[in-house]
mmCIF file of C-alpha atoms in Angstrom:
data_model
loop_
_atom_site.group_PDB
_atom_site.id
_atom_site.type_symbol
_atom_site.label_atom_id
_atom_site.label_comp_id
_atom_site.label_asym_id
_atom_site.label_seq_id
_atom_site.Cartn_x
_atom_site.Cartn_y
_atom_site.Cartn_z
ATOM 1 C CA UNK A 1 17.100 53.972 -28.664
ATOM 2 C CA UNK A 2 18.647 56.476 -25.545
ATOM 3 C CA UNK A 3 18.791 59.999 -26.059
ATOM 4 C CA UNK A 4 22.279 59.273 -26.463
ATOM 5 C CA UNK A 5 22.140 57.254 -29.061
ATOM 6 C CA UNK A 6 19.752 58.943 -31.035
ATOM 7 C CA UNK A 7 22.454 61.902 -31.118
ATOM 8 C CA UNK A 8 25.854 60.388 -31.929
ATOM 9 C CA UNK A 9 24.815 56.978 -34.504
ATOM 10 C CA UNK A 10 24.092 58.144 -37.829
ATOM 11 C CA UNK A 11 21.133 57.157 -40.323
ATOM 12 C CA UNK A 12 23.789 54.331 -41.440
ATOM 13 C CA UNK A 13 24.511 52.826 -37.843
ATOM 14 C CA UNK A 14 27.821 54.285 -37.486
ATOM 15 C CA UNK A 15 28.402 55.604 -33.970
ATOM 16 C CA UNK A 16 30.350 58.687 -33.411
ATOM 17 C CA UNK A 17 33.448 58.186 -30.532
ATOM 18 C CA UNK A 18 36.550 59.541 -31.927
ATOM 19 C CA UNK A 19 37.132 63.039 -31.783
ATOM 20 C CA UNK A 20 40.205 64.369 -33.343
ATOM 21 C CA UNK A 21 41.045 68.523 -32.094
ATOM 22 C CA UNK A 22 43.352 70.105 -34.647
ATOM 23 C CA UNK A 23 44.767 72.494 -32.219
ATOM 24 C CA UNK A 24 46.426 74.437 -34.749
ATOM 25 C CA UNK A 25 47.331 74.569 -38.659
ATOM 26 C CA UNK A 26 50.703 75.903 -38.197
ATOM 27 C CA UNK A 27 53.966 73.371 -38.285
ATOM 28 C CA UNK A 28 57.377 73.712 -38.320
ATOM 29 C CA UNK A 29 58.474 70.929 -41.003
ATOM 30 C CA UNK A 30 57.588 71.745 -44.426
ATOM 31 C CA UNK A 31 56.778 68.002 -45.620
ATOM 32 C CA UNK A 32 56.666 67.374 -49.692
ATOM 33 C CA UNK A 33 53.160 66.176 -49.492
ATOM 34 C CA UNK A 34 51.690 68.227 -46.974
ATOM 35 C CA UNK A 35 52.148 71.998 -47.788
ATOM 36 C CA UNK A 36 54.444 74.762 -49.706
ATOM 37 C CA UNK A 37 57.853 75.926 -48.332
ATOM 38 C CA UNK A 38 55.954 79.513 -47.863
ATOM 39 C CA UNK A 39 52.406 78.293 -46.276
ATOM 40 C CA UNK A 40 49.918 81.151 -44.809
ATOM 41 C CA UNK A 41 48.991 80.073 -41.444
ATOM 42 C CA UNK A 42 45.865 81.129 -39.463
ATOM 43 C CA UNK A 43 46.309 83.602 -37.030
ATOM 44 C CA UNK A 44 46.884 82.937 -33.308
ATOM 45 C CA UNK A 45 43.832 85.027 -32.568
ATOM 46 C CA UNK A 46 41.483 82.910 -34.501
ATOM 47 C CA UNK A 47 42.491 80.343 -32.227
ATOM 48 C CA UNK A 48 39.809 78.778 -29.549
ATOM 49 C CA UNK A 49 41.235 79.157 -26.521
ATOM 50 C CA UNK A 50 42.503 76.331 -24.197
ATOM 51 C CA UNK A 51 39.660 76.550 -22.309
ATOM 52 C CA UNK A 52 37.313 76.680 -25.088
ATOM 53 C CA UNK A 53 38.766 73.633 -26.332
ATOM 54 C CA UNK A 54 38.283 71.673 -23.415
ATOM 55 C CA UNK A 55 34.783 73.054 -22.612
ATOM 56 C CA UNK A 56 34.102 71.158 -26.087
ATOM 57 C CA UNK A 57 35.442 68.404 -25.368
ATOM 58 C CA UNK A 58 33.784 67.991 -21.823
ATOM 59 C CA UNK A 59 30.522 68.798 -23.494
ATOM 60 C CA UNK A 60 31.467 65.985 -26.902
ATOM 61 C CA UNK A 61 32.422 63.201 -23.986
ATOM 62 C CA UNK A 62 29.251 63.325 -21.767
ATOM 63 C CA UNK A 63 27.542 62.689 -25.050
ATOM 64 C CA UNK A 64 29.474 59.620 -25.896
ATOM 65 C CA UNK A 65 33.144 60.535 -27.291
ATOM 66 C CA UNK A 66 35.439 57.960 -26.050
ATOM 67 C CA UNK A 67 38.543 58.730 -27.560
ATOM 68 C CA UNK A 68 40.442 61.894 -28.284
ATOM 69 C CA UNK A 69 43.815 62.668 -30.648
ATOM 70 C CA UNK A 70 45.441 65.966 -30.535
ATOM 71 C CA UNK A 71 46.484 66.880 -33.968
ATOM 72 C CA UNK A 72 47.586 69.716 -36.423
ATOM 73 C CA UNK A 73 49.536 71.237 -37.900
ATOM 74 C CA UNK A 74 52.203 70.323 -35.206
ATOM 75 C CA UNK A 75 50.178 70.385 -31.870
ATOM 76 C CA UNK A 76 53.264 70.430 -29.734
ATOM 77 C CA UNK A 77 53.916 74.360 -31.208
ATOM 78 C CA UNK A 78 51.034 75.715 -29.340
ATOM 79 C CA UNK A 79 52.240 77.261 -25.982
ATOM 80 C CA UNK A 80 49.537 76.374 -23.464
ATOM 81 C CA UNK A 81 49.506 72.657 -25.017
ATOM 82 C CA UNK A 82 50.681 71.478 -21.761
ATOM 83 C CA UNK A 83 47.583 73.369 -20.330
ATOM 84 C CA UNK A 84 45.058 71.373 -22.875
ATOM 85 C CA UNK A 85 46.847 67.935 -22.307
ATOM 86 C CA UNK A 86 46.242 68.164 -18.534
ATOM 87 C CA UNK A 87 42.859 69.297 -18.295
ATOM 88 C CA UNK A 88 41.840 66.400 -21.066
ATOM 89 C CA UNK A 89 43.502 63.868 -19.254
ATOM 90 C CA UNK A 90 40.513 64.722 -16.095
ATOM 91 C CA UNK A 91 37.866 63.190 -18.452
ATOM 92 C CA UNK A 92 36.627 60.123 -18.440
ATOM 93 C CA UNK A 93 38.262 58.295 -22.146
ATOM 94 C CA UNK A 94 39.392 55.685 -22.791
ATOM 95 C CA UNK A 95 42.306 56.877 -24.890
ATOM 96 C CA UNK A 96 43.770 60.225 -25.119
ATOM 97 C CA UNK A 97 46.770 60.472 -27.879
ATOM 98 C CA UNK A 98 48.676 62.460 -29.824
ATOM 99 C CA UNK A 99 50.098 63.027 -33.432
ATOM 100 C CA UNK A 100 52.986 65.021 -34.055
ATOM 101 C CA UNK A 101 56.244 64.838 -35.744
ATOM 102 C CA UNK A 102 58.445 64.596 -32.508
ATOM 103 C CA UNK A 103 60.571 67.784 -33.681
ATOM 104 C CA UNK A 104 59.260 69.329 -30.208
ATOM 105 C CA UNK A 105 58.452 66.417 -28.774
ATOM 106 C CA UNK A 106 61.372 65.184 -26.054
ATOM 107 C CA UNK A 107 61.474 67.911 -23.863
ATOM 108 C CA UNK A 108 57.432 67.111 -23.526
ATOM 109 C CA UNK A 109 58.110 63.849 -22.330
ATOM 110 C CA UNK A 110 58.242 63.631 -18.654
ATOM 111 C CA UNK A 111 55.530 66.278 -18.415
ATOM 112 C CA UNK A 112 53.521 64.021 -20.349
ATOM 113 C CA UNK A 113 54.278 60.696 -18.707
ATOM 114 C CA UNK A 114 51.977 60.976 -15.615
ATOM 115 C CA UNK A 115 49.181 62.347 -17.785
ATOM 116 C CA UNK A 116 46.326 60.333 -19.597
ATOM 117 C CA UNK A 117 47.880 61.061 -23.005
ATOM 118 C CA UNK A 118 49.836 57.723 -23.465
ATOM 119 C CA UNK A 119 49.455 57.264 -27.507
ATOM 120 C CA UNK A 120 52.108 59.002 -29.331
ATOM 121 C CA UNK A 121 51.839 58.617 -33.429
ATOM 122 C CA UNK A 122 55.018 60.043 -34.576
ATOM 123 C CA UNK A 123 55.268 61.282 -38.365
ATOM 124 C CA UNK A 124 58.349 59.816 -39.909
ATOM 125 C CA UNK A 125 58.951 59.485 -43.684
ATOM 126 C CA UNK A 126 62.828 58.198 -43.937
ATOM 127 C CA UNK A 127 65.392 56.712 -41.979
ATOM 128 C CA UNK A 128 67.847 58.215 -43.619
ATOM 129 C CA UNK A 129 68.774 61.277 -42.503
ATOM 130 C CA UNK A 130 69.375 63.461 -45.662
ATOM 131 C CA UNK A 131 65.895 61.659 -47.740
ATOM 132 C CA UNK A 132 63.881 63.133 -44.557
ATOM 133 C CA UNK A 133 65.814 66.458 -45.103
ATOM 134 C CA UNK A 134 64.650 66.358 -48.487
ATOM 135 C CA UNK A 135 61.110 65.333 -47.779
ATOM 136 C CA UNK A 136 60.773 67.403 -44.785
ATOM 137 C CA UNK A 137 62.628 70.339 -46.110
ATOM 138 C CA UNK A 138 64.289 70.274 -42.354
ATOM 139 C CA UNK A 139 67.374 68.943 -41.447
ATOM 140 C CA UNK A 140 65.527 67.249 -37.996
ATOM 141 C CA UNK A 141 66.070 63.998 -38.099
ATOM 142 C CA UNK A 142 68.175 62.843 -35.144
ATOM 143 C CA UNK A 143 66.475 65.299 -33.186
ATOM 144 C CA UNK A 144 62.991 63.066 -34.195
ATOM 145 C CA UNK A 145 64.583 59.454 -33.643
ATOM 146 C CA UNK A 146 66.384 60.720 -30.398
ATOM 147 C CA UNK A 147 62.069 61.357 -29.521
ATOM 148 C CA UNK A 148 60.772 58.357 -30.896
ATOM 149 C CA UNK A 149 63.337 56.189 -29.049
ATOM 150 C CA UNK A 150 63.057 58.283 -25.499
ATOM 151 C CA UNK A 151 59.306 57.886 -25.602
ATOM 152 C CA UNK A 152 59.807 54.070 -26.246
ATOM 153 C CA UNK A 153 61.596 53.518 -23.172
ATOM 154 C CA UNK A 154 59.691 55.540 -21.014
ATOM 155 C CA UNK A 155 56.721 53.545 -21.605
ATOM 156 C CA UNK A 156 54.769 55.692 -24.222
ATOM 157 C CA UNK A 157 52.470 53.768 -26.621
ATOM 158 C CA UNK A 158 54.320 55.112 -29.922
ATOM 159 C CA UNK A 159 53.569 54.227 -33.469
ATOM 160 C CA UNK A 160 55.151 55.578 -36.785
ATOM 161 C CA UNK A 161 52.861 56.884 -39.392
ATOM 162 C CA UNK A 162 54.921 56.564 -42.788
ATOM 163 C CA UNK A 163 53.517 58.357 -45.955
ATOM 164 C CA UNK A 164 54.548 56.246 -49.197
ATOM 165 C CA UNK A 165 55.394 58.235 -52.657
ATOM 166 C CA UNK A 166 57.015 56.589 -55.454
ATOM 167 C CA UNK A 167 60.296 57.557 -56.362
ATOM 168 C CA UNK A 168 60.778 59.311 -52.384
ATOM 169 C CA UNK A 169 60.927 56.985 -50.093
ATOM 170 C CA UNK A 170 58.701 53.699 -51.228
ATOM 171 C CA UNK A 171 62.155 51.744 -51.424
ATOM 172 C CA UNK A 172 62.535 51.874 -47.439
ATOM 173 C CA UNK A 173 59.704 49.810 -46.939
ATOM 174 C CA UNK A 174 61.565 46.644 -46.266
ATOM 175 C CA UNK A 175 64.166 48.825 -43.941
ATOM 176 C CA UNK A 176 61.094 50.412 -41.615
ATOM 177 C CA UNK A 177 60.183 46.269 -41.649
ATOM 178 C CA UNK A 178 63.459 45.442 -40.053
ATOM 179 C CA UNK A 179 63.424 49.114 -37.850
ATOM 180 C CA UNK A 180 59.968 48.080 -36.669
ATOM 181 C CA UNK A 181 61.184 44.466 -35.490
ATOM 182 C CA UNK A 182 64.081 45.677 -34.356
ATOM 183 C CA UNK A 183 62.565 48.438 -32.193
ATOM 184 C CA UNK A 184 59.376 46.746 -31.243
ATOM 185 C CA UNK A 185 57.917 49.740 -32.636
ATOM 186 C CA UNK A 186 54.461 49.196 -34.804
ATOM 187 C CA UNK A 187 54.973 51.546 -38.544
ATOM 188 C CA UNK A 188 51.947 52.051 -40.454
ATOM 189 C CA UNK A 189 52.088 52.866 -44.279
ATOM 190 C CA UNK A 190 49.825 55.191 -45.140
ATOM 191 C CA UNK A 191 48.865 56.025 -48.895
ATOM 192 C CA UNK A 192 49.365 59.951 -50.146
ATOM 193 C CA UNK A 193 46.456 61.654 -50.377
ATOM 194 C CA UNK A 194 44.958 63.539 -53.514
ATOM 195 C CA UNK A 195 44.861 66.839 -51.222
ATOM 196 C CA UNK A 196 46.988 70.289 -51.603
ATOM 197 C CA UNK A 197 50.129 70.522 -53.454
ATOM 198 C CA UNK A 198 50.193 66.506 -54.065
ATOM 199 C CA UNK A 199 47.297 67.265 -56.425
ATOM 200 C CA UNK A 200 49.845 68.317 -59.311
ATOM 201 C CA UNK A 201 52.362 64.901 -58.557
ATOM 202 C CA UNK A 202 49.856 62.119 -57.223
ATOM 203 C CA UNK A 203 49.715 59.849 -60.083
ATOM 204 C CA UNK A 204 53.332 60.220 -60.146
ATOM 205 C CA UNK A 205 53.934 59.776 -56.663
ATOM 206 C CA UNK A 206 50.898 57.304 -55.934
ATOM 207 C CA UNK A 207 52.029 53.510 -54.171
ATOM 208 C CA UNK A 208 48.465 51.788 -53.879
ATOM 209 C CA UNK A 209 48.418 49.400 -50.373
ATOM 210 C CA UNK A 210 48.571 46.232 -52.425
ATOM 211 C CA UNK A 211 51.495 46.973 -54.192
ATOM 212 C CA UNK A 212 53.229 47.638 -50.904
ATOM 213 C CA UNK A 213 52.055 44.306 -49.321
ATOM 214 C CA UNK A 214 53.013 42.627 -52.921
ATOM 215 C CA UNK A 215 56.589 43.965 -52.726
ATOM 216 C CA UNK A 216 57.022 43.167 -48.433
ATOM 217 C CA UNK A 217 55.710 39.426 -49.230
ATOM 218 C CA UNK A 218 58.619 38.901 -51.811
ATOM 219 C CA UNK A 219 60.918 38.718 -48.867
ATOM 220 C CA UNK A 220 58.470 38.091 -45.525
ATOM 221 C CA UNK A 221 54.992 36.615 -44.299
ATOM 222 C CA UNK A 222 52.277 38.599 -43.344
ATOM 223 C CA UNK A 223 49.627 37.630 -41.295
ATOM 224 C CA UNK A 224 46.695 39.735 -40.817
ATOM 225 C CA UNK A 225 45.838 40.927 -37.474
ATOM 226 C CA UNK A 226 41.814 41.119 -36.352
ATOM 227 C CA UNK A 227 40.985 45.105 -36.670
ATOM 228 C CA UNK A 228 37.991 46.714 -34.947
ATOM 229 C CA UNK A 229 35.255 47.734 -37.215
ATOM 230 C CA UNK A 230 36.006 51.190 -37.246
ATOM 231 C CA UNK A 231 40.030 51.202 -37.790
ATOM 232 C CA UNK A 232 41.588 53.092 -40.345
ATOM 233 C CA UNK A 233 44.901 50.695 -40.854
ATOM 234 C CA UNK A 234 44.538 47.493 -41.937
ATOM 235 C CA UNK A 235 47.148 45.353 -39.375
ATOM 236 C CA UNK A 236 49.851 42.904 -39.933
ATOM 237 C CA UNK A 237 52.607 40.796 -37.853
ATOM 238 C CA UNK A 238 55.200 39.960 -40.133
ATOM 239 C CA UNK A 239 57.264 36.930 -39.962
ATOM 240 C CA UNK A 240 60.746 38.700 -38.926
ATOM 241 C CA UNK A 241 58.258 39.790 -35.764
ATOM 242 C CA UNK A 242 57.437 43.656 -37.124
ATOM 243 C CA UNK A 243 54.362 44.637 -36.348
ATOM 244 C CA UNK A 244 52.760 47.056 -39.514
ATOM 245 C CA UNK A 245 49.487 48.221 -41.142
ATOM 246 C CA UNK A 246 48.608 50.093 -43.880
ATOM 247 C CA UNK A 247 46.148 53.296 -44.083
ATOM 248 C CA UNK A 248 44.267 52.637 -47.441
ATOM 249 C CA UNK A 249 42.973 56.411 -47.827
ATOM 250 C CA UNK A 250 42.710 56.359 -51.199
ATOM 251 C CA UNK A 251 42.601 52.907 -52.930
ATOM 252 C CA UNK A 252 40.104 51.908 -50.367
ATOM 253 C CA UNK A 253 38.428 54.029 -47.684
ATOM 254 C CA UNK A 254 37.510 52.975 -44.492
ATOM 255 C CA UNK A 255 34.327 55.655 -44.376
ATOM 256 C CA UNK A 256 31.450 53.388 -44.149
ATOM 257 C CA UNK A 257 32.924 52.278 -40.789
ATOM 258 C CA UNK A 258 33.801 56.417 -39.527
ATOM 259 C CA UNK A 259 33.127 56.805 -36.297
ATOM 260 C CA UNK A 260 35.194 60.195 -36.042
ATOM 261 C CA UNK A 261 34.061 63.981 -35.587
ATOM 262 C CA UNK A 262 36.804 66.689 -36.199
ATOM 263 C CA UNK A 263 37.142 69.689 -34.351
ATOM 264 C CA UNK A 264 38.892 72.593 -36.013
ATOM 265 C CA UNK A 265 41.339 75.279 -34.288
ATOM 266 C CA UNK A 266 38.318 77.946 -34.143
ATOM 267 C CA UNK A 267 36.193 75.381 -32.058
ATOM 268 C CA UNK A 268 33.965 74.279 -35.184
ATOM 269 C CA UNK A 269 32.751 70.675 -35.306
ATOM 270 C CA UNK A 270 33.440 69.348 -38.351
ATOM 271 C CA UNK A 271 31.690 65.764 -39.620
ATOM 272 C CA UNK A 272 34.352 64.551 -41.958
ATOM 273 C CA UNK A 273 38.243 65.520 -43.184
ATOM 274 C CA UNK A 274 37.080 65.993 -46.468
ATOM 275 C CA UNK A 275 34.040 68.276 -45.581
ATOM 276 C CA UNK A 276 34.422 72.063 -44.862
ATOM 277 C CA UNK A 277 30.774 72.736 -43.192
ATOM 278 C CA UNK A 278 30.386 72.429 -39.938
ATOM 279 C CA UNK A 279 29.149 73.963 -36.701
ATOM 280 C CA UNK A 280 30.829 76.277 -34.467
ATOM 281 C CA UNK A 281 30.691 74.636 -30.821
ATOM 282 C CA UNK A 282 32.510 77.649 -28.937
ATOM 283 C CA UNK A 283 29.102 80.125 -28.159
ATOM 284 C CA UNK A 284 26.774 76.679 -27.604
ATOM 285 C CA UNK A 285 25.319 75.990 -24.164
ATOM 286 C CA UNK A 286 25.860 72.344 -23.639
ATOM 287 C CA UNK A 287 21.964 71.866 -23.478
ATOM 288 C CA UNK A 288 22.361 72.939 -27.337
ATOM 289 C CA UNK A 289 24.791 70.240 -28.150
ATOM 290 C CA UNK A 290 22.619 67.259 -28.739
ATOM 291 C CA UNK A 291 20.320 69.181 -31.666
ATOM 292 C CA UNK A 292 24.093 70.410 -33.074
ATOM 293 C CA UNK A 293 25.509 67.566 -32.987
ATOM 294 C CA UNK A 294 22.585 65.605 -34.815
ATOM 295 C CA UNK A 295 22.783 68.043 -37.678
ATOM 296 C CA UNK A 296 26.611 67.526 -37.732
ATOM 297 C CA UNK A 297 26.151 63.701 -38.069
ATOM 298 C CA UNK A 298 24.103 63.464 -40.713
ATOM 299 C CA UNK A 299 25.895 65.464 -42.868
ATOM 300 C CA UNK A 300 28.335 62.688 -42.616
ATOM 301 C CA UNK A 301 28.953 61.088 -45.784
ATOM 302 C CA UNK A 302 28.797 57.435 -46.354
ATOM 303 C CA UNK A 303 31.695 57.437 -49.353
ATOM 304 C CA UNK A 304 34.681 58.859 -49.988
ATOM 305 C CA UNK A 305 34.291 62.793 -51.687
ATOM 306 C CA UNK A 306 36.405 63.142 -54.644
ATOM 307 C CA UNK A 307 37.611 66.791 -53.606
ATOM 308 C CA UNK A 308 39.218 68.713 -50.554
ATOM 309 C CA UNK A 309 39.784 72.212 -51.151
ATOM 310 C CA UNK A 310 41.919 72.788 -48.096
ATOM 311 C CA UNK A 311 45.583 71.506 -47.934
ATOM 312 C CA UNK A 312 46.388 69.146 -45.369
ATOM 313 C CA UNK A 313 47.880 70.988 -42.925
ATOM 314 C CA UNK A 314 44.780 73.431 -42.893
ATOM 315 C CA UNK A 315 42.723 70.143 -41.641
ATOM 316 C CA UNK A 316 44.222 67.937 -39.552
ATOM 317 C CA UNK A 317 45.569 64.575 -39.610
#
């Protein structure tokens, strides 16, 4: 086994190349399941700078990270984003993307478009306009379809990510089905997490995966797409031509096949969403990383942990 190897695969086999950077908590939606209308934000000085965060990151990729998401919060409200993008897109990955919920997102576009950061996945919870207002709390929507259809067009990779709750929004599964086919634009379903302020509604708010692919197969076909080993959606082409998948975080987690490391806004190197601990990266000479990063790792847990004292926002998507 290389030196390599020995640093980023884990007692269980599981090889770490995904790195997810929250770049900030802050957001500027105020979604049901996510956080409270009045949320306490870190401050900006707490921060890692943008050349902190890429520093990381050079450091993470020479030691095997392949693949790198920009996350939040909303990633797009940080000013020198434009600064981080660019300077990623010099290193040598094999995908660079982004998750954000497009409020900010248009005017980023053609800045964007001759960078390496091709993979937009764009929050959207309703297409109608006044459900999102009342999910979101923001009265956004055109402004985030206007995005999501602009990025299509100009060549962007974009997917929807689509949090289920009962009651909310589970009855537009069968219109994002058309929306998808229509658009050519992939939707995955993901399941609302335990975390936060859902803690107090989940059971009530709760759809399990199954019971989203039992109510889609009343009315279409799916047929199950062939998944790498260490994807968190479970992917479908359904028979009106949509293209879905469903992210099973609850009913059935996809952790004994993590290969992700999460880096929070202060620059520490976190080994799992659900796990607090971690190791600040920002003061480490890169000849230090290896010995970090092998503590980090096997921390890693193998199953799902029942509790997450931070709220969502706080940790990244």
């Amino acid at each position: 086994m290389s030196a390599l190897d020995h640093h980023m695969v884990d007692k269980h086999g599981r090889r770490m190349r995904k790195l997810r950077i929250s770049l900030l908590d802050a957001c500027n939606l105020r979604c049901l399941y996510c956080m409270p209308e009045h949320p306490t934000f870190m401050p900006q000085k707490d921060w890692a700078s943008a050349k902190d965060l890429v520093q990381i990151t050079r450091n993470l990729v020479t030691l095997g990270i392949e693949e790198i998401r920009l996350t939040g919060g909303e990633p797009l409200m940080r000013r020198d984003f434009i600064e981080i993008a660019n300077e990623l897109s010099t290193l040598p990955v094999k995908k660079l993307g982004l998750t954000t919920n497009a409020l900010l997102l248009e005017p980023y576009l053609s800045l964007l478009q001759h960078t390496k950061l091709q993979q937009l996945n764009i929050s959207l919870d309703s297409l109608d306009a006044e459900n999102f207002k009342r999910i979101t709390r923001r009265d956004a929507f055109s402004t985030v379809m206007d995005a999501v259809l602009t990025a299509k067009v100009m060549g962007f990779t974009v997917k929807i990510n689509t949090v289920v709750m009962k009651g909310v929004n589970d009855h537009e599964l069968p219109a994002f089905v058309a929306w998808s086919a229509a658009h050519d634009i992939p939707v995955r379903f993901l399941e609302v997490m335990n975390i936060g302020v859902m803690k107090s509604q989940f059971q009530e708010r709760f759809v399990p995966a199954s019971d989203m692919m039992a109510r889609l197969r009343v009315d279409y076909q799916l047929s199950a797409l062939n998944n790498v080993p260490d994807s968190t959606a479970r992917n479908f082409r359904v028979s009106n031509g949509a293209k879905i998948g469903f992210i099973t975080s609850e009913s059935n987690p996809f952790c004994t096949g993590c290969s992700r490391l999460r880096l929070t806004p202060k620059g520490q190197i976190r080994p799992c969403l659900f796990m607090q601990e971690g190791i600040d990266l920002k003061s480490l000479a890169p000849e230090d990383y290896p010995e970090a990063l092998a503590t980090v790792i096997a921390m890693k847990p193998i199953g799902r942990i029942p509790h997450q004292p931070q709220p969502m926002y706080q940790i990244g998507g």
